[in-house]
């Protein structure tokens, strides 16, 4: 059975006090849920990672980073390395989010290097990808997703996928209120599994968790999560409110 995961990407939101409070409230509100194997993840901004890790200690909540640089160290002003994150207790990093690709020009080639740095440091990534609206309209969405995966991940060995969580996020559904239908999500997730099986093995494809992201909210989470190849969600806006995020976790 694949691990179920609900991850909250806080993006550029919450100062130190707000981050600690949100984790504190979340700890309290998920206490009543029987989560067992479900992973609950939050991704605060870099400056609030240390205090968030402390706040989340001895709870079910895992604190992860939203990005990192691929180099170990050097002249890269403003950047943070895998090793620096690991040293403060962060083991997982979101990579390739569409906002990073769009506003910060992150390329598949750079992402391939970032993934390598994750593996070298024995860390884990939530690797994001997904097509633009124009790709879907021109029916190129499968091709685009396949090339994003093959360019950034398909140089890896099958066993490396133990350290990879995939997050399919159609760009047209992020922060727009427009969600992919559960059928569209399932169709793409099944396709993703099929290309992983083709490149690696059925076992690798069956084991990797694939999250859906893009305007997931309490009202649509249950239906999306009910699809067989959807193993959870990467949540933006709705992760900022304890009640909404808890309801989404409950829906898994
Ligand atoms: P959203 O963001 O839930 O606000 O659409 C999802 C994401 O960017 O991961």
Short mmCIF file of C-alpha atoms and ligand atoms in Angstrom, two decimals:
data_model
loop_
_atom_site.label_atom_id
_atom_site.label_comp_id
_atom_site.label_asym_id
_atom_site.label_seq_id
_atom_site.Cartn_x
_atom_site.Cartn_y
_atom_site.Cartn_z
CA UNK A 1 0.00 0.00 0.00
CA UNK A 2 1.21 3.47 -0.84
CA UNK A 3 1.74 6.15 1.77
CA UNK A 4 -1.03 8.76 1.90
CA UNK A 5 0.24 12.29 2.24
CA UNK A 6 -1.35 15.68 2.79
CA UNK A 7 1.16 18.51 2.44
CA UNK A 8 0.57 22.21 2.99
CA UNK A 9 2.68 24.59 0.93
CA UNK A 10 2.55 27.87 2.81
CA UNK A 11 4.39 29.81 0.10
CA UNK A 12 5.18 33.41 1.08
CA UNK A 13 2.86 33.46 4.08
CA UNK A 14 3.12 33.44 7.89
CA UNK A 15 5.80 35.13 9.99
CA UNK A 16 7.52 33.29 12.84
CA UNK A 17 4.74 33.80 15.34
CA UNK A 18 2.01 32.90 12.86
CA UNK A 19 3.89 29.80 11.70
CA UNK A 20 4.30 28.53 15.26
CA UNK A 21 0.66 29.24 16.03
CA UNK A 22 -0.58 27.45 12.92
CA UNK A 23 1.46 24.35 13.79
CA UNK A 24 0.27 24.50 17.39
CA UNK A 25 -3.37 24.71 16.29
CA UNK A 26 -2.89 21.97 13.73
CA UNK A 27 -1.33 19.64 16.33
CA UNK A 28 -4.40 20.11 18.45
CA UNK A 29 -6.93 19.68 15.66
CA UNK A 30 -5.43 16.51 14.18
CA UNK A 31 -5.16 14.81 17.57
CA UNK A 32 -8.68 13.46 17.21
CA UNK A 33 -8.09 12.04 13.75
CA UNK A 34 -6.93 8.45 13.42
CA UNK A 35 -4.08 9.09 11.04
CA UNK A 36 -1.88 6.04 11.45
CA UNK A 37 -0.06 5.85 8.10
CA UNK A 38 -1.06 9.23 6.68
CA UNK A 39 1.75 11.78 6.61
CA UNK A 40 0.94 15.38 7.46
CA UNK A 41 3.43 17.91 6.10
CA UNK A 42 3.77 21.68 6.25
CA UNK A 43 6.21 23.87 4.31
CA UNK A 44 6.91 27.22 5.98
CA UNK A 45 9.34 29.79 4.54
CA UNK A 46 13.08 29.29 5.07
CA UNK A 47 13.43 31.74 7.98
CA UNK A 48 10.72 29.99 9.94
CA UNK A 49 11.88 26.42 9.42
CA UNK A 50 13.95 26.10 12.60
CA UNK A 51 11.25 27.40 14.92
CA UNK A 52 8.62 25.36 13.08
CA UNK A 53 10.69 22.17 13.44
CA UNK A 54 10.86 22.83 17.19
CA UNK A 55 7.15 23.50 17.42
CA UNK A 56 6.31 20.31 15.50
CA UNK A 57 8.61 18.07 17.56
CA UNK A 58 6.98 14.94 18.97
CA UNK A 59 3.92 15.47 16.79
CA UNK A 60 2.67 13.89 13.60
CA UNK A 61 3.51 17.04 11.65
CA UNK A 62 6.59 17.07 9.43
CA UNK A 63 8.21 20.36 8.49
CA UNK A 64 9.68 20.61 4.99
CA UNK A 65 11.27 23.32 2.83
CA UNK A 66 9.76 24.97 -0.24
CA UNK A 67 12.97 24.99 -2.28
CA UNK A 68 16.77 24.73 -2.07
CA UNK A 69 19.84 25.29 -4.22
CA UNK A 70 21.65 22.41 -5.88
CA UNK A 71 25.19 23.42 -4.85
CA UNK A 72 26.77 22.30 -1.58
CA UNK A 73 28.08 25.81 -0.93
CA UNK A 74 29.76 28.67 -2.76
CA UNK A 75 29.04 32.06 -4.29
CA UNK A 76 25.26 31.83 -4.64
CA UNK A 77 23.95 34.84 -2.75
CA UNK A 78 20.57 34.30 -1.15
CA UNK A 79 20.52 30.53 -1.58
CA UNK A 80 20.30 27.59 0.83
CA UNK A 81 21.73 24.07 0.44
CA UNK A 82 20.40 20.61 1.19
CA UNK A 83 23.02 20.17 3.90
CA UNK A 84 21.94 23.39 5.64
CA UNK A 85 18.35 22.21 5.70
CA UNK A 86 19.28 18.78 6.99
CA UNK A 87 21.34 20.35 9.78
CA UNK A 88 18.22 22.04 11.19
CA UNK A 89 16.10 18.89 11.02
CA UNK A 90 14.47 19.34 7.62
CA UNK A 91 14.55 16.09 5.64
CA UNK A 92 12.20 16.84 2.75
CA UNK A 93 12.14 19.62 0.16
CA UNK A 94 9.49 20.68 -2.35
CA UNK A 95 11.15 21.08 -5.75
CA UNK A 96 9.94 22.31 -9.12
CA UNK A 97 6.83 24.12 -7.98
CA UNK A 98 5.29 25.96 -10.94
CA UNK A 99 5.80 29.31 -9.20
CA UNK A 100 9.52 28.56 -9.02
CA UNK A 101 9.52 27.54 -12.67
CA UNK A 102 7.52 30.60 -13.79
CA UNK A 103 8.84 33.44 -11.61
CA UNK A 104 12.37 32.21 -10.94
CA UNK A 105 13.11 30.50 -14.24
CA UNK A 106 13.76 27.09 -12.77
CA UNK A 107 14.56 24.67 -15.56
CA UNK A 108 14.28 20.91 -15.80
CA UNK A 109 18.10 20.77 -15.97
CA UNK A 110 18.50 22.69 -12.70
CA UNK A 111 15.82 20.51 -11.13
CA UNK A 112 17.67 17.36 -12.17
CA UNK A 113 20.69 18.71 -10.23
CA UNK A 114 18.55 19.61 -7.23
CA UNK A 115 17.13 16.09 -7.17
CA UNK A 116 20.68 14.71 -7.26
CA UNK A 117 21.61 16.91 -4.28
CA UNK A 118 18.59 15.55 -2.40
CA UNK A 119 19.71 11.98 -3.00
CA UNK A 120 23.34 12.70 -2.13
CA UNK A 121 22.19 14.06 1.21
CA UNK A 122 19.82 11.12 1.79
CA UNK A 123 16.86 13.44 1.85
CA UNK A 124 13.47 13.27 0.14
CA UNK A 125 11.69 15.53 -2.35
CA UNK A 126 8.13 16.38 -3.20
CA UNK A 127 8.70 16.91 -6.90
CA UNK A 128 6.14 19.16 -8.62
CA UNK A 129 5.27 19.34 -12.28
CA UNK A 130 2.22 19.98 -14.44
CA UNK A 131 1.05 21.50 -17.67
CA UNK A 132 -0.03 25.05 -18.51
CA UNK A 133 -3.56 25.84 -19.64
CA UNK A 134 -2.38 26.24 -23.23
CA UNK A 135 -0.81 22.75 -23.10
CA UNK A 136 -4.11 21.26 -22.02
CA UNK A 137 -6.08 23.22 -24.59
CA UNK A 138 -3.77 22.04 -27.34
CA UNK A 139 -3.95 18.50 -25.91
CA UNK A 140 -0.24 18.42 -25.22
CA UNK A 141 -0.63 17.85 -21.47
CA UNK A 142 0.55 14.24 -21.46
CA UNK A 143 3.55 15.10 -23.60
CA UNK A 144 4.50 18.05 -21.37
CA UNK A 145 4.24 16.01 -18.17
CA UNK A 146 6.23 13.16 -19.68
CA UNK A 147 9.02 15.52 -20.71
CA UNK A 148 9.11 17.25 -17.31
CA UNK A 149 9.49 13.88 -15.61
CA UNK A 150 11.96 12.44 -18.04
CA UNK A 151 14.15 15.59 -18.07
CA UNK A 152 14.38 15.95 -14.30
CA UNK A 153 13.97 12.43 -12.93
CA UNK A 154 14.55 9.70 -15.46
CA UNK A 155 18.33 9.71 -15.04
CA UNK A 156 17.70 8.20 -11.57
CA UNK A 157 17.80 4.54 -10.61
CA UNK A 158 14.55 2.80 -9.75
CA UNK A 159 15.55 2.51 -6.09
CA UNK A 160 15.97 6.32 -5.90
CA UNK A 161 12.20 6.66 -6.20
CA UNK A 162 11.98 5.67 -2.52
CA UNK A 163 13.05 9.27 -1.89
CA UNK A 164 10.62 10.85 -4.34
CA UNK A 165 7.04 11.93 -3.84
CA UNK A 166 5.44 13.18 -7.05
CA UNK A 167 3.02 16.10 -7.08
CA UNK A 168 1.01 16.64 -10.24
CA UNK A 169 -0.14 20.24 -10.26
CA UNK A 170 -1.81 21.49 -13.43
CA UNK A 171 -0.74 25.14 -13.51
CA UNK A 172 -4.22 26.30 -14.56
CA UNK A 173 -5.61 24.90 -11.31
CA UNK A 174 -3.13 26.49 -8.88
CA UNK A 175 -4.61 29.32 -6.85
CA UNK A 176 -7.32 29.82 -9.44
CA UNK A 177 -10.22 28.12 -7.70
CA UNK A 178 -10.48 25.89 -10.76
CA UNK A 179 -9.69 22.28 -9.88
CA UNK A 180 -8.96 19.47 -12.26
CA UNK A 181 -11.92 17.12 -12.14
CA UNK A 182 -11.30 13.92 -10.18
CA UNK A 183 -11.41 12.12 -13.54
CA UNK A 184 -8.78 14.42 -15.05
CA UNK A 185 -6.57 13.91 -12.01
CA UNK A 186 -6.98 10.14 -12.10
CA UNK A 187 -6.33 10.02 -15.85
CA UNK A 188 -3.05 11.93 -15.45
CA UNK A 189 -1.93 10.03 -12.35
CA UNK A 190 -2.52 6.70 -14.11
CA UNK A 191 -0.55 8.01 -17.09
CA UNK A 192 2.32 9.04 -14.80
CA UNK A 193 2.39 5.57 -13.25
CA UNK A 194 2.37 4.01 -16.71
CA UNK A 195 5.42 5.97 -17.90
CA UNK A 196 7.29 5.15 -14.70
CA UNK A 197 6.47 1.49 -15.20
CA UNK A 198 7.70 1.70 -18.81
CA UNK A 199 10.98 3.33 -17.76
CA UNK A 200 11.53 1.31 -14.56
CA UNK A 201 9.37 -1.50 -13.20
CA UNK A 202 5.79 -2.09 -12.12
CA UNK A 203 7.01 -2.18 -8.54
CA UNK A 204 8.58 1.28 -8.72
CA UNK A 205 5.45 2.67 -10.37
CA UNK A 206 3.12 1.08 -7.82
CA UNK A 207 5.12 2.29 -4.83
CA UNK A 208 5.58 5.97 -5.63
CA UNK A 209 3.05 8.30 -4.02
CA UNK A 210 1.49 10.77 -6.45
CA UNK A 211 -0.18 13.83 -4.94
CA UNK A 212 -2.60 16.10 -6.73
CA UNK A 213 -2.32 19.87 -6.25
CA UNK A 214 -4.38 22.79 -7.46
CA UNK A 215 -7.27 24.39 -5.60
CA UNK A 216 -7.90 21.41 -3.33
CA UNK A 217 -10.37 22.43 -0.62
CA UNK A 218 -12.63 20.72 1.90
CA UNK A 219 -15.48 20.66 -0.62
CA UNK A 220 -13.60 18.71 -3.30
CA UNK A 221 -10.88 16.82 -1.40
CA UNK A 222 -12.81 13.64 -0.70
CA UNK A 223 -13.79 13.08 -4.31
CA UNK A 224 -10.27 13.73 -5.61
CA UNK A 225 -8.69 11.51 -2.94
CA UNK A 226 -11.12 8.70 -3.71
CA UNK A 227 -9.42 8.09 -7.05
CA UNK A 228 -7.18 5.01 -7.01
CA UNK A 229 -4.00 6.68 -8.26
CA UNK A 230 -4.34 9.85 -6.17
CA UNK A 231 -2.37 9.33 -2.95
CA UNK A 232 -2.94 12.71 -1.37
CA UNK A 233 -2.64 16.40 -2.03
CA UNK A 234 -0.31 19.37 -2.09
CA UNK A 235 -2.39 22.19 -0.73
CA UNK A 236 -1.74 25.92 -1.04
CA UNK A 237 -4.40 28.40 0.04
CA UNK A 238 -6.47 25.95 2.09
CA UNK A 239 -3.40 24.92 4.12
CA UNK A 240 -3.31 28.34 5.75
CA UNK A 241 -6.52 27.74 7.67
CA UNK A 242 -6.46 25.06 10.35
CA UNK A 243 -10.09 24.09 9.89
CA UNK A 244 -9.79 23.73 6.13
CA UNK A 245 -6.48 21.85 6.24
CA UNK A 246 -7.82 19.51 8.93
CA UNK A 247 -10.92 18.83 6.86
CA UNK A 248 -8.74 17.97 3.86
CA UNK A 249 -6.60 15.63 6.00
CA UNK A 250 -9.79 14.02 7.24
CA UNK A 251 -10.92 13.45 3.66
CA UNK A 252 -8.00 11.18 2.85
P1 LIG B 1 -3.57 26.06 -4.24
O1 LIG B 1 -2.00 25.84 -4.43
O2 LIG B 1 -4.07 24.93 -3.39
O3 LIG B 1 -3.69 27.41 -3.57
O4 LIG B 1 -4.18 26.04 -5.60
C1 LIG B 1 -1.48 24.57 -4.64
C2 LIG B 1 0.01 24.63 -4.79
O5 LIG B 1 0.52 25.63 -5.30
O6 LIG B 1 0.72 23.71 -4.38
#
